[in-house]
């Protein structure tokens, strides 16, 4: 059985300011750095052998802190990037027009094929996230990888493993530096392949971040 741990990046300046990031970037806040150290302490005894991260700065920095705690190197994979949010990237949530807000809501309210102009659909996001996850099946026997990615990206991955369509209503909360785990297995009482063992655990954090999912 292959166990893969999943971590969302630490809190960023734009998370705290309620700005849309997508594939644009902003640095971790002091709180975000602290969260990354806390999740590193949580996982350092789990035998992590590989740390794989989105190539965006906020995930790369989170991964570096975790990898240092685990004694691993960081490998970057652009397929683990956040959803491309097109023309709304870098915009403040509280200053969107009604039409712009309708584009954003279509990503989370179950609208099939919803997308922000010049951005990705949830299906496109889920497809590349699954491709990145399945690559890990080629790691040597006994490997225990940890993936650092983003809220929408990890939510799409976990939800579709559970059998939901990629465009399904978004009901899985993955806070900054939350810890999840998916396993590739064969079981008499579970469907073969990827299953969800744990999702969104923040018991290692001393306080949740003030990101856009909490408000």
Coordinates of N, CA and C in Angstrom, one line a residue:
X1 N 0.8 -1.2 0.0 CA 0.0 0.0 0.0 C 0.9 1.2 0.0
X2 N 0.6 2.2 -0.9 CA 1.3 3.5 -0.9 C 0.5 4.5 -0.2
X3 N 1.1 5.1 0.8 CA 0.5 6.2 1.6 C 1.1 7.5 1.1
X4 N 0.2 8.5 0.8 CA 0.6 9.8 0.3 C 0.0 10.8 1.2
X5 N 0.8 11.6 1.9 CA 0.4 12.7 2.7 C 0.2 14.0 1.9
X6 N -0.8 14.8 2.2 CA -1.1 16.0 1.4 C -1.2 17.2 2.4
X7 N -0.5 18.2 2.0 CA -0.4 19.4 2.9 C -0.8 20.7 2.0
X8 N -1.7 21.5 2.5 CA -1.9 22.8 1.9 C -0.8 23.7 2.4
X9 N -0.4 24.7 1.6 CA 0.6 25.6 2.0 C 0.2 26.5 3.2
X10 N 1.2 27.1 3.8 CA 0.9 28.0 5.0 C 0.2 29.3 4.5
X11 N -0.3 30.0 5.5 CA -1.0 31.2 5.3 C -0.1 32.2 4.5
X12 N -0.7 32.9 3.6 CA 0.0 33.9 2.8 C -0.5 35.3 3.1
X13 N 0.2 36.3 2.6 CA -0.2 37.7 2.7 C -1.6 37.9 2.1
X14 N -1.7 37.3 0.9 CA -3.0 37.5 0.2 C -4.1 36.6 0.8
X15 N -3.8 35.5 1.4 CA -4.9 34.8 2.2 C -5.5 35.7 3.2
X16 N -4.6 36.3 4.0 CA -5.0 37.2 5.1 C -5.7 38.4 4.6
X17 N -5.4 38.9 3.4 CA -6.0 40.1 2.8 C -7.2 39.8 2.0
X18 N -7.6 38.5 1.8 CA -8.7 38.1 1.0 C -8.6 38.5 -0.4
X19 N -7.4 38.2 -1.0 CA -7.1 38.5 -2.4 C -7.0 37.1 -3.1
X20 N -7.5 37.1 -4.3 CA -7.5 35.8 -5.1 C -6.1 35.6 -5.6
X21 N -5.5 34.4 -5.3 CA -4.2 34.1 -5.7 C -4.1 33.3 -7.0
X22 N -4.8 32.1 -7.0 CA -4.7 31.2 -8.2 C -3.2 30.9 -8.5
X23 N -2.7 31.1 -9.7 CA -1.3 30.8 -10.0 C -0.4 32.0 -9.9
X24 N -1.0 33.2 -9.4 CA -0.2 34.3 -9.0 C 0.4 33.9 -7.6
X25 N 1.2 34.7 -7.0 CA 1.8 34.3 -5.8 C 2.0 35.5 -4.8
X26 N 2.0 35.1 -3.5 CA 2.4 36.0 -2.5 C 3.1 35.2 -1.4
X27 N 3.9 35.9 -0.6 CA 4.8 35.2 0.4 C 4.0 34.7 1.6
X28 N 4.5 33.7 2.3 CA 3.9 33.3 3.5 C 4.0 34.4 4.6
X29 N 3.0 34.5 5.4 CA 3.0 35.4 6.5 C 3.9 34.8 7.6
X30 N 4.2 35.6 8.7 CA 4.9 35.0 9.8 C 4.1 33.8 10.4
X31 N 2.7 33.9 10.4 CA 1.9 32.8 10.8 C 2.0 31.6 9.9
X32 N 2.1 31.9 8.6 CA 2.3 30.8 7.6 C 3.6 30.0 7.8
X33 N 4.7 30.8 8.1 CA 5.9 30.1 8.4 C 5.8 29.2 9.6
X34 N 5.1 29.8 10.6 CA 5.0 29.0 11.9 C 4.1 27.7 11.6
X35 N 3.1 27.8 10.8 CA 2.3 26.7 10.5 C 3.1 25.6 9.8
X36 N 4.0 26.0 8.8 CA 4.8 25.1 8.1 C 5.7 24.4 9.1
X37 N 6.3 25.1 10.0 CA 7.1 24.4 11.0 C 6.3 23.4 11.9
X38 N 5.1 23.8 12.2 CA 4.3 22.9 13.0 C 3.9 21.6 12.3
X39 N 3.5 21.7 11.0 CA 3.2 20.5 10.3 C 4.5 19.7 10.0
X40 N 5.6 20.4 9.9 CA 6.9 19.6 9.8 C 7.2 18.8 11.0
X41 N 6.9 19.4 12.2 CA 7.1 18.7 13.5 C 6.1 17.5 13.5
X42 N 4.9 17.7 13.0 CA 3.9 16.6 13.0 C 4.3 15.4 12.2
X43 N 4.9 15.7 11.0 CA 5.2 14.6 10.1 C 6.6 14.0 10.1
X44 N 7.5 14.6 10.9 CA 8.9 14.2 10.8 C 9.1 12.8 11.3
X45 N 8.2 12.3 12.1 CA 8.3 10.9 12.7 C 7.6 9.9 11.8
X46 N 7.0 10.3 10.7 CA 6.2 9.4 9.9 C 7.0 8.7 8.8
X47 N 8.3 8.9 8.7 CA 9.1 8.2 7.7 C 8.9 8.8 6.3
X48 N 8.7 10.1 6.2 CA 8.5 10.7 4.9 C 9.8 10.5 4.1
X49 N 9.7 10.1 2.9 CA 10.9 9.8 2.0 C 11.1 10.8 0.9
X50 N 10.0 11.4 0.5 CA 10.0 12.4 -0.6 C 9.0 13.5 -0.3
X51 N 9.4 14.8 -0.6 CA 8.6 15.9 -0.5 C 8.4 16.5 -1.9
X52 N 7.2 16.5 -2.5 CA 6.9 17.0 -3.8 C 6.0 18.2 -3.7
X53 N 6.3 19.3 -4.4 CA 5.5 20.5 -4.2 C 5.2 21.2 -5.5
X54 N 4.1 21.9 -5.5 CA 3.8 22.8 -6.6 C 5.0 23.8 -6.7
X55 N 5.2 24.3 -7.9 CA 6.4 25.2 -8.1 C 6.1 26.6 -7.8
X56 N 5.0 26.9 -7.2 CA 4.7 28.3 -6.8 C 5.4 28.6 -5.5
X57 N 5.7 29.9 -5.3 CA 6.5 30.3 -4.1 C 6.0 29.9 -2.8
X58 N 4.7 30.0 -2.6 CA 4.1 29.7 -1.3 C 4.2 28.2 -0.9
X59 N 4.0 27.4 -1.9 CA 4.1 25.9 -1.7 C 5.6 25.5 -1.6
X60 N 6.4 26.1 -2.4 CA 7.9 25.8 -2.4 C 8.4 26.1 -1.0
X61 N 8.1 27.3 -0.4 CA 8.6 27.6 0.9 C 8.1 26.7 2.0
X62 N 6.8 26.4 1.9 CA 6.2 25.4 2.9 C 6.9 24.1 2.8
X63 N 7.1 23.6 1.6 CA 7.8 22.3 1.4 C 9.2 22.3 1.9
X64 N 9.9 23.4 1.7 CA 11.3 23.5 2.2 C 11.4 23.3 3.7
X65 N 10.4 24.0 4.4 CA 10.4 23.8 5.9 C 10.1 22.4 6.3
X66 N 9.1 21.8 5.6 CA 8.8 20.4 6.0 C 9.9 19.5 5.6
X67 N 10.5 19.6 4.4 CA 11.6 18.8 4.0 C 12.8 18.8 4.9
X68 N 13.1 20.0 5.4 CA 14.1 20.2 6.4 C 13.9 19.4 7.6
X69 N 12.6 19.4 8.1 CA 12.3 18.6 9.3 C 12.4 17.1 9.1
X70 N 12.1 16.7 7.8 CA 12.1 15.3 7.5 C 13.4 14.8 6.9
X71 N 14.3 15.7 6.7 CA 15.6 15.2 6.1 C 15.5 14.8 4.6
X72 N 14.6 15.5 3.9 CA 14.4 15.2 2.5 C 14.7 16.3 1.6
X73 N 14.8 16.1 0.3 CA 14.9 17.1 -0.7 C 13.5 17.4 -1.2
X74 N 13.4 18.6 -1.8 CA 12.1 19.0 -2.4 C 12.2 18.8 -4.0
X75 N 11.2 18.2 -4.5 CA 11.0 18.0 -5.9 C 9.8 18.9 -6.3
X76 N 9.9 19.7 -7.4 CA 8.8 20.5 -7.9 C 8.0 19.9 -9.0
X77 N 6.7 20.1 -9.0 CA 5.9 19.6 -10.1 C 4.8 20.6 -10.4
X78 N 4.8 21.2 -11.5 CA 3.9 22.3 -11.9 C 2.5 21.8 -12.0
X79 N 2.3 20.5 -12.1 CA 0.9 20.0 -12.2 C 0.2 20.1 -10.9
X80 N 0.9 20.4 -9.8 CA 0.3 20.6 -8.5 C 0.0 22.0 -8.2
X81 N 0.1 22.9 -9.2 CA -0.3 24.3 -9.0 C -1.8 24.5 -8.6
X82 N -2.1 25.6 -8.1 CA -3.5 26.0 -7.8 C -4.2 26.2 -9.1
X83 N -5.6 26.1 -9.0 CA -6.4 26.4 -10.1 C -6.0 27.8 -10.7
X84 N -6.0 27.8 -12.1 CA -5.7 29.1 -12.8 C -7.1 29.9 -12.7
X85 N -7.0 31.0 -12.0 CA -8.3 31.8 -11.8 C -8.3 33.0 -12.8
X86 N -7.6 32.9 -13.9 CA -7.7 33.8 -15.0 C -7.7 35.3 -14.6
X87 N -8.7 36.0 -15.1 CA -8.8 37.4 -15.0 C -9.0 37.9 -13.6
X88 N -9.4 37.0 -12.7 CA -9.6 37.5 -11.3 C -8.4 37.3 -10.4
X89 N -7.3 36.8 -10.9 CA -6.2 36.7 -10.0 C -5.7 38.0 -9.6
X90 N -5.3 38.1 -8.3 CA -4.8 39.3 -7.6 C -5.9 40.2 -7.2
X91 N -7.1 39.9 -7.5 CA -8.2 40.8 -7.2 C -8.7 40.6 -5.7
X92 N -9.2 41.6 -5.1 CA -9.7 41.5 -3.7 C -11.2 40.9 -3.8
X93 N -11.4 39.9 -2.9 CA -12.7 39.3 -3.0 C -13.9 40.3 -2.7
X94 N -13.6 41.2 -1.8 CA -14.7 42.1 -1.5 C -14.9 43.2 -2.5
X95 N -14.2 43.2 -3.6 CA -14.3 44.3 -4.6 C -14.6 43.7 -6.0
X96 N -15.2 42.5 -6.0 CA -15.6 42.0 -7.3 C -17.0 42.5 -7.7
X97 N -17.2 42.7 -9.0 CA -18.5 43.1 -9.5 C -19.4 41.8 -9.4
X98 N -20.7 42.1 -9.5 CA -21.7 41.0 -9.4 C -21.4 39.9 -10.5
X99 N -21.0 40.3 -11.7 CA -20.7 39.4 -12.7 C -19.4 38.6 -12.4
X100 N -18.4 39.3 -11.9 CA -17.2 38.6 -11.5 C -17.4 37.6 -10.4
X101 N -18.2 38.0 -9.4 CA -18.5 37.1 -8.3 C -19.3 35.8 -8.8
X102 N -20.1 36.0 -9.9 CA -20.8 34.8 -10.4 C -19.8 33.9 -11.1
X103 N -18.8 34.4 -11.7 CA -17.8 33.5 -12.3 C -17.1 32.8 -11.2
X104 N -16.7 33.5 -10.1 CA -16.0 32.8 -9.0 C -16.9 31.7 -8.3
X105 N -18.2 32.1 -8.1 CA -19.1 31.1 -7.4 C -19.3 29.9 -8.3
X106 N -19.2 30.0 -9.6 CA -19.4 28.9 -10.5 C -18.4 27.8 -10.2
X107 N -17.3 28.1 -9.6 CA -16.3 27.1 -9.3 C -16.6 26.3 -8.1
X108 N -17.5 26.8 -7.2 CA -17.8 26.1 -6.0 C -19.2 25.7 -5.7
X109 N -20.1 26.1 -6.6 CA -21.5 25.9 -6.4 C -22.2 24.7 -7.2
X110 N -21.3 23.9 -7.8 CA -21.8 22.8 -8.6 C -22.1 23.1 -10.0
X111 N -21.7 24.2 -10.6 CA -21.9 24.5 -12.0 C -21.0 23.7 -12.9
X112 N -21.6 22.9 -13.7 CA -20.8 22.0 -14.6 C -20.1 22.9 -15.6
X113 N -18.8 22.8 -15.8 CA -18.0 23.6 -16.7 C -17.8 25.0 -16.3
X114 N -18.1 25.3 -15.1 CA -17.8 26.7 -14.6 C -16.3 27.0 -14.6
X115 N -16.0 28.2 -15.0 CA -14.7 28.7 -15.0 C -14.7 30.2 -15.1
X116 N -13.6 30.8 -14.6 CA -13.4 32.2 -14.7 C -12.7 32.5 -16.1
X117 N -13.1 33.6 -16.8 CA -12.5 33.8 -18.1 C -11.0 33.8 -18.0
X118 N -10.4 33.1 -19.0 CA -9.0 32.9 -19.1 C -8.4 32.0 -18.1
X119 N -9.3 31.3 -17.3 CA -8.8 30.4 -16.3 C -9.2 28.9 -16.6
X120 N -9.0 28.0 -15.6 CA -9.3 26.6 -15.8 C -10.6 26.2 -15.2
X121 N -11.1 25.1 -15.7 CA -12.3 24.5 -15.1 C -11.8 23.5 -14.0
X122 N -12.7 23.2 -13.1 CA -12.4 22.2 -12.0 C -12.0 20.9 -12.6
X123 N -12.6 20.5 -13.7 CA -12.2 19.2 -14.3 C -10.8 19.2 -14.8
X124 N -10.4 20.3 -15.4 CA -9.0 20.4 -15.9 C -8.0 20.4 -14.7
X125 N -8.4 21.0 -13.6 CA -7.6 21.0 -12.4 C -7.5 19.6 -11.9
X126 N -8.6 18.9 -11.7 CA -8.6 17.5 -11.2 C -7.8 16.6 -12.1
X127 N -7.9 16.7 -13.4 CA -7.2 15.8 -14.3 C -5.7 15.9 -14.1
X128 N -5.1 17.2 -14.0 CA -3.7 17.3 -13.8 C -3.3 16.9 -12.4
X129 N -4.1 17.1 -11.4 CA -3.8 16.7 -10.0 C -3.7 15.1 -9.9
X130 N -4.7 14.5 -10.6 CA -4.6 13.0 -10.6 C -3.4 12.5 -11.3
X131 N -3.0 13.2 -12.4 CA -1.8 12.8 -13.2 C -0.6 12.9 -12.3
X132 N -0.5 13.9 -11.5 CA 0.7 14.1 -10.6 C 0.6 13.0 -9.5
X133 N -0.5 12.8 -8.9 CA -0.6 11.8 -7.9 C -0.2 10.4 -8.4
X134 N -0.7 10.0 -9.6 CA -0.4 8.7 -10.1 C 1.0 8.5 -10.5
X135 N 1.7 9.6 -10.7 CA 3.2 9.5 -10.9 C 3.9 8.9 -9.7
X136 N 3.4 9.1 -8.5 CA 4.0 8.7 -7.3 C 3.9 7.1 -7.2
X137 N 3.1 6.5 -7.9 CA 3.0 5.0 -7.8 C 4.3 4.4 -8.4
X138 N 5.1 5.1 -9.1 CA 6.4 4.6 -9.7 C 7.5 4.7 -8.7
X139 N 7.3 5.4 -7.5 CA 8.4 5.5 -6.5 C 8.8 4.1 -6.0
X140 N 10.0 4.0 -5.5 CA 10.5 2.7 -5.0 C 9.6 2.1 -3.9
X141 N 9.5 0.8 -3.8 CA 8.7 0.2 -2.8 C 9.2 0.7 -1.4
X142 N 8.2 1.0 -0.5 CA 8.5 1.5 0.8 C 8.6 3.0 0.9
X143 N 8.4 3.7 -0.3 CA 8.4 5.2 -0.2 C 7.2 5.7 0.5
X144 N 7.3 6.8 1.1 CA 6.2 7.5 1.8 C 6.3 9.0 1.4
X145 N 5.7 9.4 0.3 CA 5.8 10.8 -0.1 C 4.8 11.7 0.6
X146 N 5.2 13.0 0.6 CA 4.3 14.1 1.0 C 4.2 15.1 -0.1
X147 N 3.0 15.5 -0.4 CA 2.8 16.5 -1.4 C 2.3 17.8 -0.8
X148 N 2.9 18.9 -1.3 CA 2.5 20.3 -0.8 C 1.8 21.0 -2.0
X149 N 0.5 21.3 -1.8 CA -0.2 21.9 -2.9 C -1.1 23.0 -2.4
X150 N -2.3 23.2 -2.9 CA -3.2 24.3 -2.7 C -4.6 23.9 -2.3
X151 N -5.4 24.9 -1.8 CA -6.7 24.5 -1.3 C -7.6 24.0 -2.4
X152 N -7.8 24.7 -3.5 CA -8.7 24.3 -4.5 C -8.2 23.0 -5.2
X153 N -6.9 22.9 -5.4 CA -6.3 21.8 -6.0 C -6.4 20.5 -5.2
X154 N -6.1 20.6 -3.9 CA -6.2 19.4 -3.1 C -7.7 19.0 -2.9
X155 N -8.5 20.1 -2.8 CA -9.9 19.8 -2.6 C -10.5 19.0 -3.8
X156 N -10.1 19.4 -5.0 CA -10.5 18.7 -6.2 C -10.0 17.3 -6.3
X157 N -8.8 17.1 -5.8 CA -8.2 15.8 -5.8 C -8.9 14.9 -4.9
X158 N -9.1 15.3 -3.6 CA -9.7 14.4 -2.6 C -11.2 14.2 -2.9
X159 N -11.9 15.2 -3.4 CA -13.3 15.0 -3.7 C -13.5 14.0 -4.8
X160 N -12.7 14.1 -5.9 CA -12.8 13.2 -7.0 C -12.4 11.8 -6.6
X161 N -11.4 11.6 -5.7 CA -11.1 10.3 -5.2 C -12.3 9.7 -4.6
X162 N -13.1 10.5 -3.9 CA -14.3 10.0 -3.2 C -15.5 9.7 -4.2
X163 N -15.3 10.0 -5.4 CA -16.2 9.7 -6.5 C -17.1 10.8 -6.9
X164 N -16.9 12.0 -6.3 CA -17.7 13.2 -6.7 C -17.2 13.7 -8.1
X165 N -18.1 14.3 -8.9 CA -17.6 15.0 -10.1 C -16.7 16.2 -9.7
X166 N -15.8 16.6 -10.6 CA -14.9 17.7 -10.3 C -15.6 19.0 -10.0
X167 N -16.8 19.1 -10.7 CA -17.5 20.4 -10.5 C -18.5 20.4 -9.4
X168 N -18.5 19.3 -8.6 CA -19.5 19.2 -7.5 C -19.4 20.4 -6.5
X169 N -20.5 20.7 -5.8 CA -20.4 21.7 -4.8 C -19.2 21.5 -3.9
X170 N -18.5 22.5 -3.6 CA -17.3 22.4 -2.8 C -17.7 22.4 -1.3
X171 N -17.5 21.3 -0.6 CA -17.9 21.1 0.8 C -16.8 20.6 1.6
X172 N -15.6 20.5 1.1 CA -14.4 20.0 1.9 C -13.5 21.2 2.2
X173 N -13.4 21.5 3.5 CA -12.5 22.6 4.0 C -11.1 22.1 4.3
X174 N -10.2 22.6 3.6 CA -8.8 22.3 3.8 C -8.0 23.6 4.2
X175 N -7.8 23.8 5.5 CA -7.2 25.1 5.9 C -5.7 25.1 5.6
X176 N -5.1 26.2 5.8 CA -3.7 26.4 5.6 C -2.9 25.4 6.5
X177 N -2.0 24.6 5.9 CA -1.2 23.6 6.5 C -2.0 22.5 7.2
X178 N -3.2 22.3 6.7 CA -3.9 21.1 7.1 C -3.2 19.8 6.5
X179 N -3.5 18.7 7.2 CA -2.8 17.4 6.7 C -3.9 16.4 6.3
X180 N -3.7 15.9 5.1 CA -4.6 14.8 4.6 C -3.8 13.6 4.2
X181 N -4.4 12.5 4.0 CA -3.7 11.3 3.5 C -4.6 10.5 2.5
X182 N -4.0 10.1 1.4 CA -4.7 9.2 0.5 C -3.8 8.0 0.3
X183 N -4.4 6.8 0.2 CA -3.7 5.5 0.0 C -4.0 4.9 -1.3
X184 N -3.1 4.2 -1.9 CA -3.3 3.4 -3.1 C -3.3 1.9 -2.6
X185 N -4.4 1.2 -2.6 CA -4.5 -0.1 -1.9 C -5.5 -1.0 -2.6
X186 N -5.5 -2.2 -2.2 CA -6.5 -3.2 -2.6 C -7.1 -3.8 -1.3
X187 N -8.4 -3.7 -1.2 CA -9.0 -4.1 0.1 C -10.3 -4.8 -0.3
X188 N -10.6 -5.8 0.6 CA -11.9 -6.6 0.3 C -13.1 -5.7 0.6
X189 N -13.0 -4.6 1.4 CA -14.1 -3.8 1.8 C -14.1 -2.4 1.3
X190 N -13.2 -2.1 0.4 CA -13.1 -0.8 -0.2 C -12.9 -0.9 -1.7
X191 N -13.2 0.1 -2.5 CA -13.0 0.0 -3.9 C -11.5 0.0 -4.1
X192 N -11.0 -0.7 -5.1 CA -9.5 -0.8 -5.4 C -9.0 0.6 -5.9
X193 N -7.8 0.9 -5.6 CA -7.1 2.1 -6.0 C -7.0 3.1 -4.9
X194 N -7.2 4.4 -5.2 CA -7.0 5.5 -4.3 C -8.2 5.6 -3.3
X195 N -7.9 5.7 -2.0 CA -8.9 5.9 -1.0 C -8.5 7.1 -0.1
X196 N -9.4 7.7 0.5 CA -9.1 8.8 1.5 C -9.0 8.3 2.9
X197 N -7.9 8.4 3.5 CA -7.7 8.0 4.9 C -8.0 9.1 5.9
X198 N -7.7 10.3 5.5 CA -7.8 11.5 6.4 C -7.8 12.7 5.6
X199 N -8.6 13.7 6.0 CA -8.7 15.0 5.3 C -8.8 16.2 6.2
X200 N -8.0 17.2 6.0 CA -8.1 18.4 6.6 C -7.8 18.5 8.1
X201 N -6.9 17.6 8.6 CA -6.6 17.6 10.0 C -5.7 18.8 10.4
X202 N -6.1 19.6 11.4 CA -5.3 20.7 11.8 C -4.9 20.6 13.3
X203 N -4.9 19.4 13.9 CA -4.7 19.2 15.3 C -3.3 19.6 15.7
X204 N -2.4 19.7 14.7 CA -1.0 20.1 15.0 C -0.8 21.6 15.0
X205 N -1.8 22.4 14.6 CA -1.7 23.8 14.6 C -2.2 24.4 15.9
X206 N -1.6 25.5 16.4 CA -2.0 26.1 17.6 C -3.2 27.0 17.4
X207 N -3.4 27.5 16.2 CA -4.6 28.3 15.9 C -4.8 28.3 14.4
X208 N -6.0 28.3 13.9 CA -6.2 28.3 12.4 C -5.9 29.7 11.9
X209 N -5.4 29.7 10.6 CA -5.1 31.0 10.0 C -6.4 31.7 9.6
X210 N -6.3 33.0 9.4 CA -7.4 33.8 8.9 C -7.4 33.8 7.4
X211 N -7.6 32.7 6.8 CA -7.6 32.6 5.3 C -9.0 32.7 4.8
X212 N -9.2 32.7 3.5 CA -10.5 33.0 2.9 C -11.5 31.9 3.3
X213 N -11.1 30.7 3.6 CA -12.0 29.6 3.9 C -12.6 29.7 5.3
X214 N -12.0 30.5 6.2 CA -12.5 30.6 7.6 C -13.5 31.6 7.7
X215 N -13.5 32.6 6.9 CA -14.4 33.8 7.1 C -15.8 33.6 6.5

